Tab-separated table of C-alpha atoms in Angstrom:
chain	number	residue	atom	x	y	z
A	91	UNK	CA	-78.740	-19.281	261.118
A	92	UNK	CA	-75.510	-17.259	261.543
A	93	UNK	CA	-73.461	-20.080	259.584
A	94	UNK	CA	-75.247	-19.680	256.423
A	95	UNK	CA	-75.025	-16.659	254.166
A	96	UNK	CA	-77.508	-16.389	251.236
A	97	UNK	CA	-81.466	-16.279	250.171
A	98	UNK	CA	-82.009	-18.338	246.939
A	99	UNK	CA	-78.238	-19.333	246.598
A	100	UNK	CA	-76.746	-20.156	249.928
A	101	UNK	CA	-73.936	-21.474	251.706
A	102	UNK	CA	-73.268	-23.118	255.263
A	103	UNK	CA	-69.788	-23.002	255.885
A	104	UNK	CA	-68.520	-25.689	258.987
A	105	UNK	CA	-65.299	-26.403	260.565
A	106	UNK	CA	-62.345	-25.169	262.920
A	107	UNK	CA	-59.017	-24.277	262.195
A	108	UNK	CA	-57.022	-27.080	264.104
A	109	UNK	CA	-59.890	-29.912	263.547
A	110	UNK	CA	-60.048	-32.645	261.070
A	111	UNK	CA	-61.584	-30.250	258.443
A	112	UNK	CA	-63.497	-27.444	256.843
A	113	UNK	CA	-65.682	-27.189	254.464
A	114	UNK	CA	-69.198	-25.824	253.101
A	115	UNK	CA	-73.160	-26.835	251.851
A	116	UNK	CA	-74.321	-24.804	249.119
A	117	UNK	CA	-78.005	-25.263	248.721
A	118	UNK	CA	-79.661	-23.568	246.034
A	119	UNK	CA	-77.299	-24.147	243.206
A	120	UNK	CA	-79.480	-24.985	240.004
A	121	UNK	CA	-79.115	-28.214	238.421
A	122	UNK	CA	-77.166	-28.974	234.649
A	123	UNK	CA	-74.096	-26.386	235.449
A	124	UNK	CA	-70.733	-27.423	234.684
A	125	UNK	CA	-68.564	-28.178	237.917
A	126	UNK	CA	-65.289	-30.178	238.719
A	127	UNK	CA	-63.237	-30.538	241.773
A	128	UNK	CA	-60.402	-28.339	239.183
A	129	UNK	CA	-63.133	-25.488	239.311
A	130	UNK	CA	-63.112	-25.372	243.119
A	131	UNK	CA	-59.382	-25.838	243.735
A	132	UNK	CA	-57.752	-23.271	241.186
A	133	UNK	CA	-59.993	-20.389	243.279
A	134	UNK	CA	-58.804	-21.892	246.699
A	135	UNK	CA	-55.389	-22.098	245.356
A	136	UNK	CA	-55.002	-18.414	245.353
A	137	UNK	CA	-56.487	-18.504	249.104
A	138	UNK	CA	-54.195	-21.070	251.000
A	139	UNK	CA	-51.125	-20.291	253.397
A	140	UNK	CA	-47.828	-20.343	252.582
A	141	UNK	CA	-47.703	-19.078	249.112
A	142	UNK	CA	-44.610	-16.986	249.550
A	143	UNK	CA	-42.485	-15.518	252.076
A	144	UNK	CA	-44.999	-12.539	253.283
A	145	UNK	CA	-48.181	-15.217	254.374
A	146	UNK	CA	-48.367	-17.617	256.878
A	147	UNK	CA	-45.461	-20.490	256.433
A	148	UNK	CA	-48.286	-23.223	257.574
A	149	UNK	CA	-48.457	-26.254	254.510
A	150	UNK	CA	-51.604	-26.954	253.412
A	151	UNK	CA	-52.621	-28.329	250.804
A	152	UNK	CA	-56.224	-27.558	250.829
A	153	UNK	CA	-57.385	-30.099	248.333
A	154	UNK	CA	-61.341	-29.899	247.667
A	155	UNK	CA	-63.503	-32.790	247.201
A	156	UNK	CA	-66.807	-32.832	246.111
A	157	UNK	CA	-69.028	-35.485	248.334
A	158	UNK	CA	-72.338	-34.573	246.984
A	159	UNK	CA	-74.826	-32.360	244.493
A	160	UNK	CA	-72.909	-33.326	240.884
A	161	UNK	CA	-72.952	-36.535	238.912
A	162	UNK	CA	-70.555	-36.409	235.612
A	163	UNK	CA	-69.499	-33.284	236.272
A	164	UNK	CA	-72.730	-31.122	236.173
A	165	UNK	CA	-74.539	-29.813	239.802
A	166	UNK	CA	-78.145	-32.004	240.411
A	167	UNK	CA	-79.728	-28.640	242.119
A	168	UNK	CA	-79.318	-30.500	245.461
A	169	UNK	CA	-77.402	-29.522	247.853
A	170	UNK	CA	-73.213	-29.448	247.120
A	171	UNK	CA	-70.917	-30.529	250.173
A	172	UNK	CA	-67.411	-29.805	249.673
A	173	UNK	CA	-64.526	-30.592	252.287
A	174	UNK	CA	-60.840	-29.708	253.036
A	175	UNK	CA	-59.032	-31.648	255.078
A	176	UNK	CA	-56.563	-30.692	257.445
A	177	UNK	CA	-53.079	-31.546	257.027
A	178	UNK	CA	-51.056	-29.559	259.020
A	179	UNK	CA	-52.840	-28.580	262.446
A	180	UNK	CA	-50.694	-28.498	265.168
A	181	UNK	CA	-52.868	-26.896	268.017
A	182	UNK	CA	-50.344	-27.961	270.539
A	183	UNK	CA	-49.212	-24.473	269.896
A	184	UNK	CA	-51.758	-22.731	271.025
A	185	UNK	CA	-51.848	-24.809	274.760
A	186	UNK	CA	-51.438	-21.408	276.246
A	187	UNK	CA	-54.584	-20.147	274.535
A	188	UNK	CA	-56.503	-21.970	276.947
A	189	UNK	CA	-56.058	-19.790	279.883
A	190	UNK	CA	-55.504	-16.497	278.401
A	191	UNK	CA	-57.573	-14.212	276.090
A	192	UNK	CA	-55.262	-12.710	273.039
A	193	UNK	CA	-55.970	-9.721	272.448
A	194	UNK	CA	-58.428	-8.562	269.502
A	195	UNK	CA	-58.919	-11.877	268.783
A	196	UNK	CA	-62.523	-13.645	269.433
A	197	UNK	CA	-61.418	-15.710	272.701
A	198	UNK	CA	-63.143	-13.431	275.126
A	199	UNK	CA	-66.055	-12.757	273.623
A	200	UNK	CA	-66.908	-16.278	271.958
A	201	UNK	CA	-66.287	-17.116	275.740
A	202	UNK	CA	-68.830	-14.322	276.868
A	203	UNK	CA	-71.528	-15.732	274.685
A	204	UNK	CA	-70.945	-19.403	274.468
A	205	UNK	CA	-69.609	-20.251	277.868
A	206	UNK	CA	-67.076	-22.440	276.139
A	207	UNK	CA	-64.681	-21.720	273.052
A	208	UNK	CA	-62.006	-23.634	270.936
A	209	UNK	CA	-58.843	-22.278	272.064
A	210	UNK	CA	-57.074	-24.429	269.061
A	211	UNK	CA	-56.151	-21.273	266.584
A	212	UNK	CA	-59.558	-19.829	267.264
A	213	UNK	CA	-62.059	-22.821	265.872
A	214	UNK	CA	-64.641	-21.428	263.741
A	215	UNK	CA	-63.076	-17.810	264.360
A	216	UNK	CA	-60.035	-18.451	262.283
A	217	UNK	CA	-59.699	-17.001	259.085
A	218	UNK	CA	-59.715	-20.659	257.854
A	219	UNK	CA	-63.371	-20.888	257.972
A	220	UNK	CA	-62.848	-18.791	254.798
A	221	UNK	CA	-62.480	-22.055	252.462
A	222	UNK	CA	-66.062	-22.650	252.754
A	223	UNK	CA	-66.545	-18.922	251.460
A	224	UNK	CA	-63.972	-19.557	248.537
A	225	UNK	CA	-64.996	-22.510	247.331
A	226	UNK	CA	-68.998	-21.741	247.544
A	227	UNK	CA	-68.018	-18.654	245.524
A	228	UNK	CA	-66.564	-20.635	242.908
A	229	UNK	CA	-69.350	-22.429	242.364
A	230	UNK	CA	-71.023	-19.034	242.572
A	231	UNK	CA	-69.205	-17.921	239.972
A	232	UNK	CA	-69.939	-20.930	237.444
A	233	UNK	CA	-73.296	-20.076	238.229
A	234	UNK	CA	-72.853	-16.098	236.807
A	235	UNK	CA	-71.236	-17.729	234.130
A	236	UNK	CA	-74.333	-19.013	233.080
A	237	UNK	CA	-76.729	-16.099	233.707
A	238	UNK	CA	-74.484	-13.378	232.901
A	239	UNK	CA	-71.647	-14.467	230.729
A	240	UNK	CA	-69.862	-10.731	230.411
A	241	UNK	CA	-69.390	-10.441	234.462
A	242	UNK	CA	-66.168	-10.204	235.613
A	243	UNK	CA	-65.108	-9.678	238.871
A	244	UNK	CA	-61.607	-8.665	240.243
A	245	UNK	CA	-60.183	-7.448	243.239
A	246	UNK	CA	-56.471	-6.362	243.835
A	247	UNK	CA	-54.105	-4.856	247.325
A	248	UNK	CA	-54.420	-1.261	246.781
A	249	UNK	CA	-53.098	-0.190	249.807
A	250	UNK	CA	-50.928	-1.482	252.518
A	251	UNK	CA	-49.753	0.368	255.565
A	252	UNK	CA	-50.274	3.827	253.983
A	253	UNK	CA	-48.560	2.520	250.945
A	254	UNK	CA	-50.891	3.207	247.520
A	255	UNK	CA	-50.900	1.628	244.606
A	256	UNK	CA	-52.313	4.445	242.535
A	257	UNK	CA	-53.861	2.164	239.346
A	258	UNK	CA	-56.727	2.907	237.242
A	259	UNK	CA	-59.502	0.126	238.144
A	260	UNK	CA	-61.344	0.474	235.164
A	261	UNK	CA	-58.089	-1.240	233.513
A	262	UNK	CA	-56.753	-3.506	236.479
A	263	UNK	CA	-56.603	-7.390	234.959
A	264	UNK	CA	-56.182	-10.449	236.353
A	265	UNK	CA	-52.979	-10.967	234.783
A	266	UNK	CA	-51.431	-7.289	236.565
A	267	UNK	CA	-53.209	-9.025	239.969
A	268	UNK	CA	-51.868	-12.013	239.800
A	269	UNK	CA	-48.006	-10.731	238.421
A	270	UNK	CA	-46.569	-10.435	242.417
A	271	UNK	CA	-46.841	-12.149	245.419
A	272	UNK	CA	-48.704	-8.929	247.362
A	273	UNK	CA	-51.822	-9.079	244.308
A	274	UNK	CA	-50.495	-5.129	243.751
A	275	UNK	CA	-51.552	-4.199	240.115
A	276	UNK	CA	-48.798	-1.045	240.053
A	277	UNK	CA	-45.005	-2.531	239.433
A	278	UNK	CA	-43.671	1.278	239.750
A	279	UNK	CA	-44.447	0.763	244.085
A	280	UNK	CA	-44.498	-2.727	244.576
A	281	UNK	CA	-41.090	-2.627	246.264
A	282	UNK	CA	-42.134	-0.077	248.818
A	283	UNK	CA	-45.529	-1.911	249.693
A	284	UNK	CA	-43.721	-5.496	250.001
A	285	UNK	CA	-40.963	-3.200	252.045
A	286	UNK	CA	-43.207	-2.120	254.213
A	287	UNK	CA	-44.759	-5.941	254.947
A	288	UNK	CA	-41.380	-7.123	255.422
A	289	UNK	CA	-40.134	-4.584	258.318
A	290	UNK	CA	-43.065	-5.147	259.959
A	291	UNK	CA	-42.593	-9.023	259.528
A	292	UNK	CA	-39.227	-8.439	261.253
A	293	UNK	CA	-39.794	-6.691	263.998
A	294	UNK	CA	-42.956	-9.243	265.229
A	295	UNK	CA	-45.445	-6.764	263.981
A	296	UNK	CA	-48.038	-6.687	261.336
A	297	UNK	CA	-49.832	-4.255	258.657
A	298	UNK	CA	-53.036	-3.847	257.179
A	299	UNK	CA	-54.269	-1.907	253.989
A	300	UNK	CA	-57.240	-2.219	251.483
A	301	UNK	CA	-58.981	-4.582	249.224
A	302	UNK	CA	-60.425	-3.107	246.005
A	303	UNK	CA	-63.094	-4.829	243.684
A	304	UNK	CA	-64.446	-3.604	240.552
A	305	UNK	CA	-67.433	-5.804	238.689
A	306	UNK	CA	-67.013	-5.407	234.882
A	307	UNK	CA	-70.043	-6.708	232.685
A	308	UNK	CA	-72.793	-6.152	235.207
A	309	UNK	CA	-76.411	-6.149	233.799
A	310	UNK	CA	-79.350	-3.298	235.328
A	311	UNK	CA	-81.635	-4.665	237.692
A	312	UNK	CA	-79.850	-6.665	240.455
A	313	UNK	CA	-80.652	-5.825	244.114
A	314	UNK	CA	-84.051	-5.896	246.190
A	315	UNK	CA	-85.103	-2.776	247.691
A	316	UNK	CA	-85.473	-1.848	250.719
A	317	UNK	CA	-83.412	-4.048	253.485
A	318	UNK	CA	-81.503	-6.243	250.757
A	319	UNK	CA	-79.818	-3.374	248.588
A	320	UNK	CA	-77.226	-4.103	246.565
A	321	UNK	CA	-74.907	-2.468	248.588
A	322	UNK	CA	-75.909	-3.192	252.277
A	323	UNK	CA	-75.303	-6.997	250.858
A	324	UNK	CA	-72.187	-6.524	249.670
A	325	UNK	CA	-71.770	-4.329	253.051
A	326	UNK	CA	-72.722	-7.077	254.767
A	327	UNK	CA	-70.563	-10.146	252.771
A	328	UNK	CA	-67.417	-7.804	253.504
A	329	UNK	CA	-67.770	-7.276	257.198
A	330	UNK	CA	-68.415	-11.035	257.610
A	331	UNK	CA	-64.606	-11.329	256.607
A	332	UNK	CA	-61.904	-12.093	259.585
A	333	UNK	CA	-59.995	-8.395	259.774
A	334	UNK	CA	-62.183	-6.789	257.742
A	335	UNK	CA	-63.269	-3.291	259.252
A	336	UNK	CA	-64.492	-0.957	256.727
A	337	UNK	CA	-66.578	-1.185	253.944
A	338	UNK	CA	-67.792	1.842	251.146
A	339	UNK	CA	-68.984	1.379	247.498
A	340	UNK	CA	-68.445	4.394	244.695
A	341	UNK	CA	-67.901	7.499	246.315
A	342	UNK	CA	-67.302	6.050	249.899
A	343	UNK	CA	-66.577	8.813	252.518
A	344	UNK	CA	-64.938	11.088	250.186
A	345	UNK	CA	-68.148	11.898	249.159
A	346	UNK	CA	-68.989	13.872	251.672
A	347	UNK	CA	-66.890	16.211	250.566
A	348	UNK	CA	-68.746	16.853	247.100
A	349	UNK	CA	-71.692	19.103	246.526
A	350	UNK	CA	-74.448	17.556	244.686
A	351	UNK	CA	-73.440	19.273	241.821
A	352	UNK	CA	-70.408	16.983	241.659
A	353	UNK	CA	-71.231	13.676	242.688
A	354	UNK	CA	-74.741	12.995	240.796
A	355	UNK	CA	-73.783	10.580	238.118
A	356	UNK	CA	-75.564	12.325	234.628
A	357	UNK	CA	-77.440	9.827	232.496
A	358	UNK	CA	-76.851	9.959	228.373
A	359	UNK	CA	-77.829	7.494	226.290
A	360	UNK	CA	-75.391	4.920	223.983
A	361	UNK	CA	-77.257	3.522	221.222
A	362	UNK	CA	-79.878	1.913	223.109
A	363	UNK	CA	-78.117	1.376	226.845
A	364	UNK	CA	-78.511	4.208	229.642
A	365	UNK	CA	-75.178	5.001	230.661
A	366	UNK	CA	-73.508	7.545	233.163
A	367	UNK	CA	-71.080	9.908	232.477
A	368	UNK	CA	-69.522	9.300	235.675
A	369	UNK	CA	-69.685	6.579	238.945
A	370	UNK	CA	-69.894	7.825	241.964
A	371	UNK	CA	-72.374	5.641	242.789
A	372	UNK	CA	-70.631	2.861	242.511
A	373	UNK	CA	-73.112	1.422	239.897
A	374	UNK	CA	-75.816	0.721	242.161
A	375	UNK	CA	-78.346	3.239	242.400
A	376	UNK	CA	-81.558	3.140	245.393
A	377	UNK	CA	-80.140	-0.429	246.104
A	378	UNK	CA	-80.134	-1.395	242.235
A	379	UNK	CA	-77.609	-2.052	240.048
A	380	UNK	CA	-77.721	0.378	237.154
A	381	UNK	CA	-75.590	-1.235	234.487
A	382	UNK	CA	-72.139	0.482	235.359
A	383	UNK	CA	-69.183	-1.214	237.111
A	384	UNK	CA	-69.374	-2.311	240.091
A	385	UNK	CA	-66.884	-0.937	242.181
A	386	UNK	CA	-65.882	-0.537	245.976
A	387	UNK	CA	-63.121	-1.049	248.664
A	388	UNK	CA	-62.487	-3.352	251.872
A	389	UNK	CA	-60.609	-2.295	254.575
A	390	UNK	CA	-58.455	-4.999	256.635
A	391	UNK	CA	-56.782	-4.559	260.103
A	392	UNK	CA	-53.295	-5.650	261.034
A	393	UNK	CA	-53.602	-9.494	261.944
A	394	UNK	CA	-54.006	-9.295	265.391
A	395	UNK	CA	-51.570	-11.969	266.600
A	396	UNK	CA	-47.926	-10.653	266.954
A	397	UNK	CA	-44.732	-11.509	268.049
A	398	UNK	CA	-44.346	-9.240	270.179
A	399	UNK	CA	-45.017	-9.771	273.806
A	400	UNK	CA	-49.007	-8.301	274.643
A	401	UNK	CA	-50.504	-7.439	278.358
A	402	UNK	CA	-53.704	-9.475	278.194
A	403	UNK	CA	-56.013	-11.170	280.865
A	404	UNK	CA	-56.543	-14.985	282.385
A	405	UNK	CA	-59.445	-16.884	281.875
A	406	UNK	CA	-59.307	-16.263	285.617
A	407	UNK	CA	-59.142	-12.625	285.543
A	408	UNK	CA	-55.421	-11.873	286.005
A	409	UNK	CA	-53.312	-9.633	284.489
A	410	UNK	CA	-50.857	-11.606	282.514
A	411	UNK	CA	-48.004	-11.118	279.454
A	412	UNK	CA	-49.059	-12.823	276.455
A	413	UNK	CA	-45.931	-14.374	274.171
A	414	UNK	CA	-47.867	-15.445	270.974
A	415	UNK	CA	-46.576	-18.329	269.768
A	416	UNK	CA	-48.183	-20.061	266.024
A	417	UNK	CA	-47.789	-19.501	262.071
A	418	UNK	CA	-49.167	-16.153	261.138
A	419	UNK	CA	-49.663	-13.728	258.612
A	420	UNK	CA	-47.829	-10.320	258.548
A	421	UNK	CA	-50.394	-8.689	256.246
A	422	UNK	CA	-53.339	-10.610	255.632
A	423	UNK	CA	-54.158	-8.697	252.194
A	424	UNK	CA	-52.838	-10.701	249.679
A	425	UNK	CA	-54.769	-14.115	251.004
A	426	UNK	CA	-57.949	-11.457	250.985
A	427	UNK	CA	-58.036	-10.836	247.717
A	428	UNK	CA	-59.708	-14.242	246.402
A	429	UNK	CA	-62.042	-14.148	249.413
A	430	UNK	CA	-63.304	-10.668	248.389
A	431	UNK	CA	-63.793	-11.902	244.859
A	432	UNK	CA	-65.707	-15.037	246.280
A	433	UNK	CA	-67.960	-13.224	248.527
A	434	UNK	CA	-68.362	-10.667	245.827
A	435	UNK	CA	-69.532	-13.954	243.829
A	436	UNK	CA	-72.187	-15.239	246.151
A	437	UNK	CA	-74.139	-12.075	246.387
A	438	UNK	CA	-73.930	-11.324	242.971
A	439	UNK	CA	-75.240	-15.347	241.729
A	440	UNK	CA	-78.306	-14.859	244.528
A	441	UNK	CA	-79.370	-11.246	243.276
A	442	UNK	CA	-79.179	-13.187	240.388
A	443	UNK	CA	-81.364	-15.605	241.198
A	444	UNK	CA	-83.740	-13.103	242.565
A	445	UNK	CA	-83.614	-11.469	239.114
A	446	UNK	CA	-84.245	-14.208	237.072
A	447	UNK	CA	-87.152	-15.481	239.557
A	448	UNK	CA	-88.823	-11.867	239.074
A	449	UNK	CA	-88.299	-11.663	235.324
A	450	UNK	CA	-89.875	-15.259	234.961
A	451	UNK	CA	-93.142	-14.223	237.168
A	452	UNK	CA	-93.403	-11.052	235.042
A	453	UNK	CA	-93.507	-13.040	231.848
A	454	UNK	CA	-96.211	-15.596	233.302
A	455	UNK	CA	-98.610	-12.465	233.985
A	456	UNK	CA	-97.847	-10.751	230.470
């Protein structure tokens, strides 16, 4: 089922970019938890295109409705379809997509497996597929609400085109996020990161950069050995994401530079919690959460549609020049940010789940 992400909490996202809609099942949700249409649409708020002059200038609204799973503003426990129409497709700009593969995009390969494709802005490859993420991870995240009330989870731009924002994420808030149109948390650079989005902007080009995440609040005991670690989830959640091309947790790569002497985390005790001195780990431990933050990074491309002209191939097999034509992101980073959190969201609500479903069996046997 390669549309549907999740074990005991799951979603089904459904849609293409230039169609009437897009939108997502979540099945799994459990029944008497507060949820409104205002829940869903503040979250996908932060996610839609043109926001400011560094995203994609195409107007959409994205309003959510609810068309199933609540009654009177709580969730049944059936399943919850929500839907976002679309308002301003225009895939008669894309007419040229039909014959010719862009390059790093998913035309020749959805081709390759399929035999047939949407050339309309990519159909379900376009990063608009990613309201179904959004707004499952909202309800997600009314969900954790519930089970764990001190969870927070934030993610911020840390880097973009080399650029680094150089902040402490064991103080990033919301509020320092959500200050700028880039989602930067560091005011002393923000200049030279938005600089460095808007040459690229004018010359037809694009940039990439990183997506951190740190999970504040998070409880012991979350993650299912051996295949469905913590990590290789969240691994997993993050790779799913248009652009996305690197993932690491704690430590990351740089640990590989450490001795063990360095990067084991020592255990003391505070009052009656286990704590670590330090977190390389990341806060998950054999697969496990182990009570510390949360914390890793996302690496995202350059959007790989230009304006710029590109040597590409024919659906035909000639060698042809590509002039990309289209609304478009320069750096895709800022619009990432909300769809990190959301993913972040969905695994953390169906480890959750897991836990809970554990705990309860243990009790019935004590």
């Amino acid at each position: 089922m390669p549309n549907t992400f999740g074990h005991l909490f799951r979603i089904t996202t459904w849609g293409e970019s230039h169609g009437k809609g897009v939108g997502v099942v979540i099945d799994g949700c459990p029944p008497r938890i507060p949820l409104s249409e205002e829940d869903i649409q503040k979250e996908l708020d932060r996610r839609r295109p043109g926001q400011s002059k560094i995203t994609t200038q195409r107007k959409e609204r994205d309003i959510a409705e609810i068309l199933s799973g609540t009654f009177n503003g709580m969730t049944l426990g059936t399943p919850i379809m929500i839907w976002v129409k679309n308002e301003d497709a225009r895939p008669e700009a894309y007419t040229e997509m039909e014959k010719i593969y862009r390059p790093s995009h998913a035309d020749f390969t959805y081709q390759a497996k399929y035999g047939i494709r949407n050339w309309q802005g990519g159909g379900r490859s376009s990063a608009r597929e990613t309201i179904g993420r959004v707004a499952g991870g909202a309800v997600g995240g009314k969900v954790l609400q519930c089970l764990y009330p001190e969870i927070e989870v934030i993610a911020w731009v840390s880097e973009v085109h080399g650029v680094k924002s150089l902040c402490d994420p064991n103080t990033v808030t919301k509020e320092d996020v959500e200050s700028n149109i880039l989602r930067w948390p560091n005011a002393e650079n923000l200049a030279e990161a938005l600089k460095e989005i808007e040459r690229a902007q004018k010359e037809g080009d694009t940039v990439g950069g990183i997506v951190e995440c740190i999970v504040r609040g998070m409880p012991a005991g979350l993650g299912e050995p051996v295949f469905d670690k913590l990590e290789a989830d969240l691994a997993k959640a993050m790779l799913s994401l248009p652009a996305s091309k690197g993932f690491e947790i704690g430590s990351g790569f740089r640990g590989t530079l450490m001795r063990g002497s360095e990067h084991n985390d020592p255990f003391y005790m505070e009052g009656n919690k286990v704590r670590t001195k330090t977190n390389w780990s990341g806060g998950v431990q054999g697969g496990i959460s182990n009570g510390e933050n949360l914390y890793f990074r996302v690496a995202f491309k350059p959007v790989a549609t230009i304006a710029k002209e590109q040597q590409t191939v024919s659906v035909n097999g000639e060698e042809v020049i590509l002039r990309a034509r289209g609304r478009h992101d320069p750096c895709v980073l800022p619009r990432a940010v909300p769809i990190v959190e959301a993913m972040t969201k969905l695994v953390l609500v169906d480890h959750a789940l897991r836990q809970k479903a554990i705990e309860l069996t243990a009790r019935s046997f004590s």
